């Protein structure tokens, strides 16, 4: 099945984090060149980002929702 641009919720969420949450809430540094690391064990996705300026770590763990 061809995809005509419809992305999965996880991909959209990843894009959200990449674009909206790269500004460190601790020091305000905008990590424009950074990205969230993500890994999954099949049941949940773990996102991780460390601020290169102050070292503040943010993490999100999200359940993988299967329909
Ligand atoms: Zn920071």
mmCIF file of N, CA and C and ligand atoms in Angstrom:
data_model
loop_
_atom_site.group_PDB
_atom_site.id
_atom_site.type_symbol
_atom_site.label_atom_id
_atom_site.label_comp_id
_atom_site.label_asym_id
_atom_site.label_seq_id
_atom_site.Cartn_x
_atom_site.Cartn_y
_atom_site.Cartn_z
ATOM 1 N N UNK A 1 0.836 -1.191 0.000
ATOM 2 C CA UNK A 1 0.000 0.000 0.000
ATOM 3 C C UNK A 1 0.874 1.246 0.000
ATOM 4 N N UNK A 2 0.613 2.117 -0.919
ATOM 5 C CA UNK A 2 1.400 3.339 -0.987
ATOM 6 C C UNK A 2 0.897 4.333 0.060
ATOM 7 N N UNK A 3 1.854 5.036 0.605
ATOM 8 C CA UNK A 3 1.496 6.084 1.552
ATOM 9 C C UNK A 3 1.550 7.425 0.838
ATOM 10 N N UNK A 4 0.484 8.170 0.939
ATOM 11 C CA UNK A 4 0.463 9.465 0.255
ATOM 12 C C UNK A 4 0.712 10.601 1.246
ATOM 13 N N UNK A 5 1.625 10.357 2.148
ATOM 14 C CA UNK A 5 1.982 11.426 3.061
ATOM 15 C C UNK A 5 1.378 11.270 4.442
ATOM 16 N N UNK A 6 0.505 10.321 4.575
ATOM 17 C CA UNK A 6 -0.055 10.082 5.899
ATOM 18 C C UNK A 6 0.999 9.415 6.764
ATOM 19 N N UNK A 7 1.290 10.063 7.861
ATOM 20 C CA UNK A 7 2.319 9.526 8.724
ATOM 21 C C UNK A 7 1.709 8.914 9.974
ATOM 22 N N UNK A 8 2.417 8.013 10.540
ATOM 23 C CA UNK A 8 1.921 7.364 11.749
ATOM 24 C C UNK A 8 1.948 8.340 12.915
ATOM 25 N N UNK A 9 1.138 8.080 13.913
ATOM 26 C CA UNK A 9 1.148 8.945 15.100
ATOM 27 C C UNK A 9 2.533 9.054 15.713
ATOM 28 N N UNK A 10 3.273 7.975 15.716
ATOM 29 C CA UNK A 10 4.606 8.016 16.303
ATOM 30 C C UNK A 10 5.524 8.927 15.515
ATOM 31 N N UNK A 11 5.418 8.873 14.209
ATOM 32 C CA UNK A 11 6.250 9.738 13.385
ATOM 33 C C UNK A 11 5.886 11.199 13.591
ATOM 34 N N UNK A 12 4.591 11.441 13.724
ATOM 35 C CA UNK A 12 4.152 12.811 13.958
ATOM 36 C C UNK A 12 4.626 13.298 15.318
ATOM 37 N N UNK A 13 4.606 12.421 16.286
ATOM 38 C CA UNK A 13 5.053 12.781 17.617
ATOM 39 C C UNK A 13 6.552 13.052 17.620
ATOM 40 N N UNK A 14 7.277 12.228 16.915
ATOM 41 C CA UNK A 14 8.712 12.425 16.778
ATOM 42 C C UNK A 14 8.997 13.786 16.153
ATOM 43 N N UNK A 15 8.237 14.108 15.123
ATOM 44 C CA UNK A 15 8.414 15.401 14.467
ATOM 45 C C UNK A 15 8.082 16.536 15.419
ATOM 46 N N UNK A 16 7.080 16.307 16.245
ATOM 47 C CA UNK A 16 6.703 17.315 17.221
ATOM 48 C C UNK A 16 7.862 17.572 18.176
ATOM 49 N N UNK A 17 8.431 16.522 18.694
ATOM 50 C CA UNK A 17 9.532 16.695 19.624
ATOM 51 C C UNK A 17 10.726 17.339 18.935
ATOM 52 N N UNK A 18 10.992 16.897 17.725
ATOM 53 C CA UNK A 18 12.142 17.441 17.001
ATOM 54 C C UNK A 18 12.003 18.943 16.798
ATOM 55 N N UNK A 19 10.784 19.382 16.574
ATOM 56 C CA UNK A 19 10.610 20.785 16.206
ATOM 57 C C UNK A 19 10.202 21.665 17.378
ATOM 58 N N UNK A 20 9.523 21.080 18.335
ATOM 59 C CA UNK A 20 8.941 21.923 19.367
ATOM 60 C C UNK A 20 9.642 21.836 20.720
ATOM 61 N N UNK A 21 10.362 20.789 20.945
ATOM 62 C CA UNK A 21 10.905 20.597 22.286
ATOM 63 C C UNK A 21 12.417 20.520 22.302
ATOM 64 N N UNK A 22 13.052 21.190 21.381
ATOM 65 C CA UNK A 22 14.503 21.228 21.408
ATOM 66 C C UNK A 22 15.016 22.472 22.132
ATOM 67 N N UNK A 23 14.095 23.250 22.648
ATOM 68 C CA UNK A 23 14.496 24.369 23.484
ATOM 69 C C UNK A 23 14.520 23.903 24.936
ATOM 70 N N UNK A 24 15.689 24.031 25.532
ATOM 71 C CA UNK A 24 15.865 23.540 26.898
ATOM 72 C C UNK A 24 15.049 24.375 27.882
ATOM 73 N N UNK A 25 14.201 23.737 28.676
ATOM 74 C CA UNK A 25 13.410 24.482 29.658
ATOM 75 C C UNK A 25 14.252 24.965 30.836
ATOM 76 N N UNK A 26 15.414 24.380 30.989
ATOM 77 C CA UNK A 26 16.256 24.740 32.129
ATOM 78 C C UNK A 26 17.064 26.012 31.869
ATOM 79 N N UNK A 27 17.617 26.107 30.651
ATOM 80 C CA UNK A 27 18.496 27.241 30.369
ATOM 81 C C UNK A 27 18.052 28.034 29.145
ATOM 82 N N UNK A 28 17.094 27.510 28.399
ATOM 83 C CA UNK A 28 16.582 28.236 27.252
ATOM 84 C C UNK A 28 17.378 28.046 25.979
ATOM 85 N N UNK A 29 18.381 27.166 26.023
ATOM 86 C CA UNK A 29 19.200 26.932 24.840
ATOM 87 C C UNK A 29 18.386 26.229 23.762
ATOM 88 N N UNK A 30 18.499 26.732 22.534
ATOM 89 C CA UNK A 30 17.789 26.100 21.425
ATOM 90 C C UNK A 30 18.744 25.191 20.670
ATOM 91 N N UNK A 31 18.530 23.920 20.811
ATOM 92 C CA UNK A 31 19.411 22.932 20.193
ATOM 93 C C UNK A 31 18.931 22.625 18.774
ATOM 94 N N UNK A 32 19.126 23.616 17.924
ATOM 95 C CA UNK A 32 18.597 23.488 16.564
ATOM 96 C C UNK A 32 19.210 22.324 15.797
ATOM 97 N N UNK A 33 20.439 21.995 16.122
ATOM 98 C CA UNK A 33 21.103 20.911 15.397
ATOM 99 C C UNK A 33 20.889 19.560 16.069
ATOM 100 N N UNK A 34 20.224 19.593 17.194
ATOM 101 C CA UNK A 34 20.039 18.360 17.933
ATOM 102 C C UNK A 34 18.773 17.636 17.525
ATOM 103 N N UNK A 35 18.584 16.497 18.105
ATOM 104 C CA UNK A 35 17.366 15.745 17.857
ATOM 105 C C UNK A 35 17.150 14.804 19.030
ATOM 106 N N UNK A 36 15.934 14.349 19.129
ATOM 107 C CA UNK A 36 15.632 13.380 20.155
ATOM 108 C C UNK A 36 16.131 12.013 19.722
ATOM 109 N N UNK A 37 16.828 11.360 20.636
ATOM 110 C CA UNK A 37 17.145 9.960 20.404
ATOM 111 C C UNK A 37 15.890 9.154 20.722
ATOM 112 N N UNK A 38 15.620 8.165 19.927
ATOM 113 C CA UNK A 38 14.461 7.347 20.228
ATOM 114 C C UNK A 38 14.809 5.881 20.075
ATOM 115 N N UNK A 39 14.234 5.099 20.932
ATOM 116 C CA UNK A 39 14.397 3.662 20.820
ATOM 117 C C UNK A 39 13.106 3.028 21.284
ATOM 118 N N UNK A 40 12.866 1.844 20.795
ATOM 119 C CA UNK A 40 11.624 1.177 21.157
ATOM 120 C C UNK A 40 11.903 -0.282 21.462
ATOM 121 N N UNK A 41 11.138 -0.801 22.377
ATOM 122 C CA UNK A 41 11.228 -2.227 22.665
ATOM 123 C C UNK A 41 9.990 -2.957 22.151
ATOM 124 N N UNK A 42 9.233 -2.252 21.332
ATOM 125 C CA UNK A 42 8.042 -2.858 20.750
ATOM 126 C C UNK A 42 6.775 -2.526 21.516
ATOM 127 N N UNK A 43 6.936 -2.149 22.779
ATOM 128 C CA UNK A 43 5.763 -1.814 23.585
ATOM 129 C C UNK A 43 5.722 -0.341 23.938
ATOM 130 N N UNK A 44 6.917 0.254 23.985
ATOM 131 C CA UNK A 44 6.947 1.669 24.290
ATOM 132 C C UNK A 44 8.135 2.296 23.583
ATOM 133 N N UNK A 45 8.031 3.588 23.396
ATOM 134 C CA UNK A 45 9.106 4.324 22.748
ATOM 135 C C UNK A 45 9.715 5.262 23.772
ATOM 136 N N UNK A 46 11.009 5.247 23.824
ATOM 137 C CA UNK A 46 11.722 6.075 24.785
ATOM 138 C C UNK A 46 12.453 7.175 24.035
ATOM 139 N N UNK A 47 12.106 8.416 24.348
ATOM 140 C CA UNK A 47 12.774 9.562 23.742
ATOM 141 C C UNK A 47 13.700 10.181 24.772
ATOM 142 N N UNK A 48 14.850 10.639 24.290
ATOM 143 C CA UNK A 48 15.875 11.140 25.188
ATOM 144 C C UNK A 48 16.580 12.314 24.534
ATOM 145 N N UNK A 49 16.714 13.378 25.281
ATOM 146 C CA UNK A 49 17.464 14.523 24.757
ATOM 147 C C UNK A 49 18.258 15.159 25.881
ATOM 148 N N UNK A 50 19.529 15.372 25.624
ATOM 149 C CA UNK A 50 20.384 16.027 26.602
ATOM 150 C C UNK A 50 20.803 17.379 26.060
ATOM 151 N N UNK A 51 20.593 18.423 26.835
ATOM 152 C CA UNK A 51 20.964 19.766 26.427
ATOM 153 C C UNK A 51 22.484 19.878 26.355
ATOM 154 N N UNK A 52 23.027 20.286 25.213
ATOM 155 C CA UNK A 52 24.473 20.407 25.071
ATOM 156 C C UNK A 52 25.030 21.605 25.825
ATOM 157 N N UNK A 53 24.133 22.464 26.270
ATOM 158 C CA UNK A 53 24.566 23.674 26.955
ATOM 159 C C UNK A 53 24.686 23.441 28.457
ATOM 160 N N UNK A 54 23.659 22.908 29.082
ATOM 161 C CA UNK A 54 23.658 22.757 30.540
ATOM 162 C C UNK A 54 23.596 21.296 30.974
ATOM 163 N N UNK A 55 23.387 20.402 30.016
ATOM 164 C CA UNK A 55 23.388 18.982 30.359
ATOM 165 C C UNK A 55 22.069 18.476 30.912
ATOM 166 N N UNK A 56 21.068 19.336 30.919
ATOM 167 C CA UNK A 56 19.763 18.911 31.404
ATOM 168 C C UNK A 56 19.188 17.831 30.491
ATOM 169 N N UNK A 57 18.720 16.767 31.091
ATOM 170 C CA UNK A 57 18.192 15.655 30.323
ATOM 171 C C UNK A 57 16.679 15.639 30.411
ATOM 172 N N UNK A 58 16.072 15.486 29.265
ATOM 173 C CA UNK A 58 14.623 15.302 29.226
ATOM 174 C C UNK A 58 14.316 13.952 28.604
ATOM 175 N N UNK A 59 13.332 13.311 29.110
ATOM 176 C CA UNK A 59 12.970 11.996 28.610
ATOM 177 C C UNK A 59 11.460 11.903 28.491
ATOM 178 N N UNK A 60 11.041 11.173 27.508
ATOM 179 C CA UNK A 60 9.622 10.855 27.384
ATOM 180 C C UNK A 60 9.525 9.364 27.102
ATOM 181 N N UNK A 61 8.641 8.732 27.762
ATOM 182 C CA UNK A 61 8.353 7.345 27.435
ATOM 183 C C UNK A 61 6.896 7.251 27.031
ATOM 184 N N UNK A 62 6.693 6.726 25.861
ATOM 185 C CA UNK A 62 5.350 6.703 25.300
ATOM 186 C C UNK A 62 4.942 5.280 24.971
ATOM 187 N N UNK A 63 3.732 4.967 25.312
ATOM 188 C CA UNK A 63 3.223 3.659 24.941
ATOM 189 C C UNK A 63 3.006 3.590 23.443
ATOM 190 N N UNK A 64 3.337 2.474 22.878
ATOM 191 C CA UNK A 64 3.039 2.257 21.472
ATOM 192 C C UNK A 64 1.603 1.758 21.375
ATOM 193 N N UNK A 65 0.810 2.558 20.713
ATOM 194 C CA UNK A 65 -0.599 2.192 20.601
ATOM 195 C C UNK A 65 -0.816 1.454 19.293
ATOM 196 N N UNK A 66 -1.281 0.264 19.390
ATOM 197 C CA UNK A 66 -1.579 -0.508 18.196
ATOM 198 C C UNK A 66 -3.081 -0.582 18.036
ATOM 199 N N UNK A 67 -3.494 -0.426 16.824
ATOM 200 C CA UNK A 67 -4.932 -0.401 16.585
ATOM 201 C C UNK A 67 -5.385 -1.680 15.911
HETATM 202 ZN ZN1 LIG B 1 19.995 23.610 28.906
#
